[in-house]
PDB file of C-alpha atoms in Angstrom:
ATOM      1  CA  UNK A   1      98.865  97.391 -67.070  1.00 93.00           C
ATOM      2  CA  UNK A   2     102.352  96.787 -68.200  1.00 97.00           C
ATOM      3  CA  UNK A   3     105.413  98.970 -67.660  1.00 97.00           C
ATOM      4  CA  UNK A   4     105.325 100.102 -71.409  1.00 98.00           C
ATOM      5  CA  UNK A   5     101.762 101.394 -70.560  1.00 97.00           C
ATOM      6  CA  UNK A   6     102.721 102.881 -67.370  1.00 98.00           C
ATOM      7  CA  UNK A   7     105.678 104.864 -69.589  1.00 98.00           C
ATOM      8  CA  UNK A   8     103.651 105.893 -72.388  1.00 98.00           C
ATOM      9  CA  UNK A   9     101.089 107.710 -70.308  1.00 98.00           C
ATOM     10  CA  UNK A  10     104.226 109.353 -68.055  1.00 98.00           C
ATOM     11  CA  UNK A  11     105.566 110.530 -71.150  1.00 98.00           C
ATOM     12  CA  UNK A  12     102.466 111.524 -73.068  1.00 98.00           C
ATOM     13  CA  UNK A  13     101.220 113.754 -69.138  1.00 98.00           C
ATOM     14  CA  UNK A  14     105.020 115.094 -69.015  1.00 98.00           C
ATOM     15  CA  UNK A  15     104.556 116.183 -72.491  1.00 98.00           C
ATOM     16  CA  UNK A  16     101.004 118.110 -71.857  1.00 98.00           C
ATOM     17  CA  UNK A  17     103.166 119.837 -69.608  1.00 98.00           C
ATOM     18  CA  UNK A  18     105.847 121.063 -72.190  1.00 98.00           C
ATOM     19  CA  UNK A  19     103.143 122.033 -74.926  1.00 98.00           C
ATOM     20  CA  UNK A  20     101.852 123.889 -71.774  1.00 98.00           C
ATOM     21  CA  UNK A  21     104.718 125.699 -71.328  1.00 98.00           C
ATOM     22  CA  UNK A  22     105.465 126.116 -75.007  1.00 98.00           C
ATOM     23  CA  UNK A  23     102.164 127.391 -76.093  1.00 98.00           C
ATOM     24  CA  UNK A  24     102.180 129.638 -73.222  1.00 98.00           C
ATOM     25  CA  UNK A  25     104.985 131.294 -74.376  1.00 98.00           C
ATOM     26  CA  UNK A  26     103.783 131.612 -77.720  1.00 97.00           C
ATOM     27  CA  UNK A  27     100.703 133.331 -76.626  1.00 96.00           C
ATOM     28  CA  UNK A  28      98.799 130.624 -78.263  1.00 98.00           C
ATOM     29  CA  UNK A  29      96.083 131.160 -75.302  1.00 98.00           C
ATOM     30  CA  UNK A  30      93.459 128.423 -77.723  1.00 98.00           C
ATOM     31  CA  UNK A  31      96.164 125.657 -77.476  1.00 98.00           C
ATOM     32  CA  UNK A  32      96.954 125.975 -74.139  1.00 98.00           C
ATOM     33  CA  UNK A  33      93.406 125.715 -72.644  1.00 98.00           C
ATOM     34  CA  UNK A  34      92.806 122.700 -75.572  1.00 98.00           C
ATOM     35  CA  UNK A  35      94.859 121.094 -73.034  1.00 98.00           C
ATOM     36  CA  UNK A  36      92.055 120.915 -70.141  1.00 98.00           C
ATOM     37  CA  UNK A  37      89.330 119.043 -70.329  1.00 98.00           C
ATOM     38  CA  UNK A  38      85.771 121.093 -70.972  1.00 98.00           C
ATOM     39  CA  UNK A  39      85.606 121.061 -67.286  1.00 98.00           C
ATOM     40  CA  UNK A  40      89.343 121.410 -66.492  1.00 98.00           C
ATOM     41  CA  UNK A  41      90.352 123.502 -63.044  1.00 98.00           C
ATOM     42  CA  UNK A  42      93.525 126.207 -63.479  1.00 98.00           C
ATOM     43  CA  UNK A  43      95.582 128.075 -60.877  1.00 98.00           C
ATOM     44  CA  UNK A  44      98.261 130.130 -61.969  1.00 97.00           C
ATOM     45  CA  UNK A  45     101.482 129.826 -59.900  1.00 97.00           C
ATOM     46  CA  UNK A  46     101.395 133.711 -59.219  1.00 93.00           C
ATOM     47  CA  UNK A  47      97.771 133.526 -57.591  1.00 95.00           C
ATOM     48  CA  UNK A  48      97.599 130.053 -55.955  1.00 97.00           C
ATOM     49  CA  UNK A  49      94.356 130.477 -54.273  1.00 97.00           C
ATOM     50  CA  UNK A  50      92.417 131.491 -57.499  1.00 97.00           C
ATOM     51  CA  UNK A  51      90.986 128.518 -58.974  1.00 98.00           C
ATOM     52  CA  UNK A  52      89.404 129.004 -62.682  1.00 98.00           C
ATOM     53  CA  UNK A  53      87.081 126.430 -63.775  1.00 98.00           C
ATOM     54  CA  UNK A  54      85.945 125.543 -67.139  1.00 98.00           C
ATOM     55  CA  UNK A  55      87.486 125.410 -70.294  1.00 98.00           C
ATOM     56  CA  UNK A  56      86.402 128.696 -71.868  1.00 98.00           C
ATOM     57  CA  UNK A  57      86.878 130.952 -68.470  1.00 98.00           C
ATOM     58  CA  UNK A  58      90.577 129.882 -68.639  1.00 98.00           C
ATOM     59  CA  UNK A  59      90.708 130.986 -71.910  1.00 98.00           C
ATOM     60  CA  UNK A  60      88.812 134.830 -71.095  1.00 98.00           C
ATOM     61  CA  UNK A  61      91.434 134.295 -68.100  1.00 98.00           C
ATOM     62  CA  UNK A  62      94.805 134.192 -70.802  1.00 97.00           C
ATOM     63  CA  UNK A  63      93.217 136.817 -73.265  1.00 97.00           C
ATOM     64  CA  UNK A  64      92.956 139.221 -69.973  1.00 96.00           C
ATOM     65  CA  UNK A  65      96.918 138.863 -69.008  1.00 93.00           C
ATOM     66  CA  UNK A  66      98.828 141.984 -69.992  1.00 93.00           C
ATOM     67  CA  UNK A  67     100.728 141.185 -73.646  1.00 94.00           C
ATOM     68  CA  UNK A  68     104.193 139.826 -72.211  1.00 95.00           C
ATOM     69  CA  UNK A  69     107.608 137.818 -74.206  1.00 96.00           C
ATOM     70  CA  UNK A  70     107.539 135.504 -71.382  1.00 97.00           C
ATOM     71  CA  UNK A  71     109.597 131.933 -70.840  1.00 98.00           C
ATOM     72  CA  UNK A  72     108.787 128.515 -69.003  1.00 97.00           C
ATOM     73  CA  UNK A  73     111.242 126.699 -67.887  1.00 98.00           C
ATOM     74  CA  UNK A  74     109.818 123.034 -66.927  1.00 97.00           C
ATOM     75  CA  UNK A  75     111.760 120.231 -65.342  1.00 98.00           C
ATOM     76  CA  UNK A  76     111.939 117.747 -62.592  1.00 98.00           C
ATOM     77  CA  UNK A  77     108.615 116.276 -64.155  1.00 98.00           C
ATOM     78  CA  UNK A  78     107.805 112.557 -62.196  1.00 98.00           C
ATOM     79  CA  UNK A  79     103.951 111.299 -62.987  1.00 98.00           C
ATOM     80  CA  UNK A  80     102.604 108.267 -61.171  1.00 98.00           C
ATOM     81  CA  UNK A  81      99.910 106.231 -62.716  1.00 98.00           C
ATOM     82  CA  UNK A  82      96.608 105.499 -61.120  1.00 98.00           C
ATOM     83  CA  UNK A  83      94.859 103.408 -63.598  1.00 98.00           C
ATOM     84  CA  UNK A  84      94.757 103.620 -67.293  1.00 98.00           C
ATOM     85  CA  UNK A  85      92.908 106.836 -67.256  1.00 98.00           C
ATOM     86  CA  UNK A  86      94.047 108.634 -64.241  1.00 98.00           C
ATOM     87  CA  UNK A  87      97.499 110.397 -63.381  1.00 98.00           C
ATOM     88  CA  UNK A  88      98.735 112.516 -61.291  1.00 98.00           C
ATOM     89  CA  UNK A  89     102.149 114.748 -61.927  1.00 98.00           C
ATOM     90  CA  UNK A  90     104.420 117.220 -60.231  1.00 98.00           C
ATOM     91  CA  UNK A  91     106.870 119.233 -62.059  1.00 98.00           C
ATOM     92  CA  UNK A  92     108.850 122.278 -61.069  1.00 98.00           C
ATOM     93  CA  UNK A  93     108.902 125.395 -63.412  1.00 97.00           C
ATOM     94  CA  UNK A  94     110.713 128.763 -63.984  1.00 98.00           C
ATOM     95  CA  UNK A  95     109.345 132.042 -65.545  1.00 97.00           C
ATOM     96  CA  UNK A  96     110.635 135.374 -66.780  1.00 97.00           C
ATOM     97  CA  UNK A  97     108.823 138.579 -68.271  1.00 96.00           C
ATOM     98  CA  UNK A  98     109.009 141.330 -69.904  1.00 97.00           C
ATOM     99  CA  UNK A  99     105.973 143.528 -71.423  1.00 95.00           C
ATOM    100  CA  UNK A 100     105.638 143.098 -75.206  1.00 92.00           C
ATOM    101  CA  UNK A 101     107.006 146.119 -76.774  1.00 93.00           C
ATOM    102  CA  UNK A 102     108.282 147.490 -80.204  1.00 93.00           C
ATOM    103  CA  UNK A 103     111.876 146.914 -79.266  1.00 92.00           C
ATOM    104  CA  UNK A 104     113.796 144.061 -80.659  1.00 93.00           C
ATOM    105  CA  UNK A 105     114.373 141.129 -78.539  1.00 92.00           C
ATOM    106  CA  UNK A 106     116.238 140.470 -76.211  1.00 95.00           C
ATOM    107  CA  UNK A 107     114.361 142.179 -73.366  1.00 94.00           C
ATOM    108  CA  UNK A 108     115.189 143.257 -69.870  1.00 95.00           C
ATOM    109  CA  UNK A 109     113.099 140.898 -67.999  1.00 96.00           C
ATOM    110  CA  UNK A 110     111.478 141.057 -64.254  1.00 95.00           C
ATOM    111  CA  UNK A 111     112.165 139.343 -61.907  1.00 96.00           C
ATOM    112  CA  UNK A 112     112.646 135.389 -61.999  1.00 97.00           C
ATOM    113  CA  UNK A 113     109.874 132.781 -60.596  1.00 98.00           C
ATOM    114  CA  UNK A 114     110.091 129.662 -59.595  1.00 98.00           C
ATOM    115  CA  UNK A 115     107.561 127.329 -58.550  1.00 98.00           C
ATOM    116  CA  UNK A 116     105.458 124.417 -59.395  1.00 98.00           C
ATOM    117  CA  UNK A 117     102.596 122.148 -60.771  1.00 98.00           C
ATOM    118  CA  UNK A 118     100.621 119.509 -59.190  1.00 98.00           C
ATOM    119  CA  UNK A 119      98.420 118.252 -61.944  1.00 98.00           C
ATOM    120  CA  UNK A 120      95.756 116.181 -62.624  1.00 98.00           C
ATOM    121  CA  UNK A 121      95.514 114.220 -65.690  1.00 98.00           C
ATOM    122  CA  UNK A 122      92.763 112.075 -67.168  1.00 98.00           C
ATOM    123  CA  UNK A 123      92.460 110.254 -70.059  1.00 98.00           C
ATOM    124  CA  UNK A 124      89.688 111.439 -72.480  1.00 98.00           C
ATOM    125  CA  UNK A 125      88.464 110.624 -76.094  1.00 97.00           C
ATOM    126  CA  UNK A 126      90.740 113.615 -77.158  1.00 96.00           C
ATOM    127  CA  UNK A 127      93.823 111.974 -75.388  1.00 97.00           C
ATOM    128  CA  UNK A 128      95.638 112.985 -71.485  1.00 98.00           C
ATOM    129  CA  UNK A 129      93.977 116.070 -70.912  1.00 98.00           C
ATOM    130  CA  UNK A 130      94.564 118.512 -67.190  1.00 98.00           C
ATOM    131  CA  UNK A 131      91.767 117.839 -65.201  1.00 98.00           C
ATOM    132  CA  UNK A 132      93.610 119.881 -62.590  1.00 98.00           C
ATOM    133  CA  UNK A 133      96.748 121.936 -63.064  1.00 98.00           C
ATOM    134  CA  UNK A 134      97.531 123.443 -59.289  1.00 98.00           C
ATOM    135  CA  UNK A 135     100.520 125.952 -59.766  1.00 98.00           C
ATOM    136  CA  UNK A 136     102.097 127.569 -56.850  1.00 98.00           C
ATOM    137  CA  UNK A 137     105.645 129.916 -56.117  1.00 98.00           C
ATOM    138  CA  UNK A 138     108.572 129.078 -53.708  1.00 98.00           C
ATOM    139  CA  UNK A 139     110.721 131.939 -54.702  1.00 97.00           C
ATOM    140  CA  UNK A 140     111.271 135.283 -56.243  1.00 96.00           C
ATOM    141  CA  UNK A 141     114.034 137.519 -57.376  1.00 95.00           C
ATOM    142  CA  UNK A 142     114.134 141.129 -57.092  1.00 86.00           C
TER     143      UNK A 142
END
């Protein structure tokens, strides 16, 4: 594999993890879990020892989450490439909150996490899909 190859599949898993983020907070729950693989494995930072399996069950997961204006932050993103259809990635991340309500925006948010992925990613027919996306907190405000 040549170092081009090696950077187009770091950029293509660091970008799964923006649309993540960005489809998250666009409460596009379909796009989000079009991201895993049918078989794909979810833990949300907030509950780390929660794994949901499959696809479809993340999805019921997202549609059960209280209606919320709520912001990723992503960064620190490094990948390292196993083979040509295996990578694995670790990224930091930063959320705020608010429950969705008639007033105009800006809201008064919670308090501020901040945490991380481990992921997964495998190459499918689709493209990089999560296989795994392992999210865990290191701190809280408030």
């Amino acid at each position: 594999m040549t170092e081009t190859e090696k950077l187009a599949i770091e950029w293509q898993c660091q970008k799964l993890c923006n649309q993540f983020a960005n489809y998250n907070d666009q409460n596009d729950f379909r796009a989000v879990c079009d991201l895993f693989t049918e078989d794909g494995s979810f833990w949300r930072p907030s509950v780390p020892d929660a794994e949901i399996k499959g696809r479809e069950t993340i999805y019921q997961a997202f549609l059960q989450r209280p209606p919320l204006v709520i912001r990723h932050i992503v960064s620190n993103f490094v990948a390292e490439v196993v083979s040509e259809t295996e990578a694995l990635g670790h990224s930091y991340l930063i959320f705020l909150a608010a429950p969705l309500t008639e007033q105009p925006l800006p809201l008064v948010a919670g308090p501020m996490h901040v945490g991380e992925f481990r992921d997964k990613f495998v190459k499918t027919e689709a493209g990089w899909r999560f296989l795994e996306r392992k999210g865990s907190l290191a701190l809280k405000t408030g």
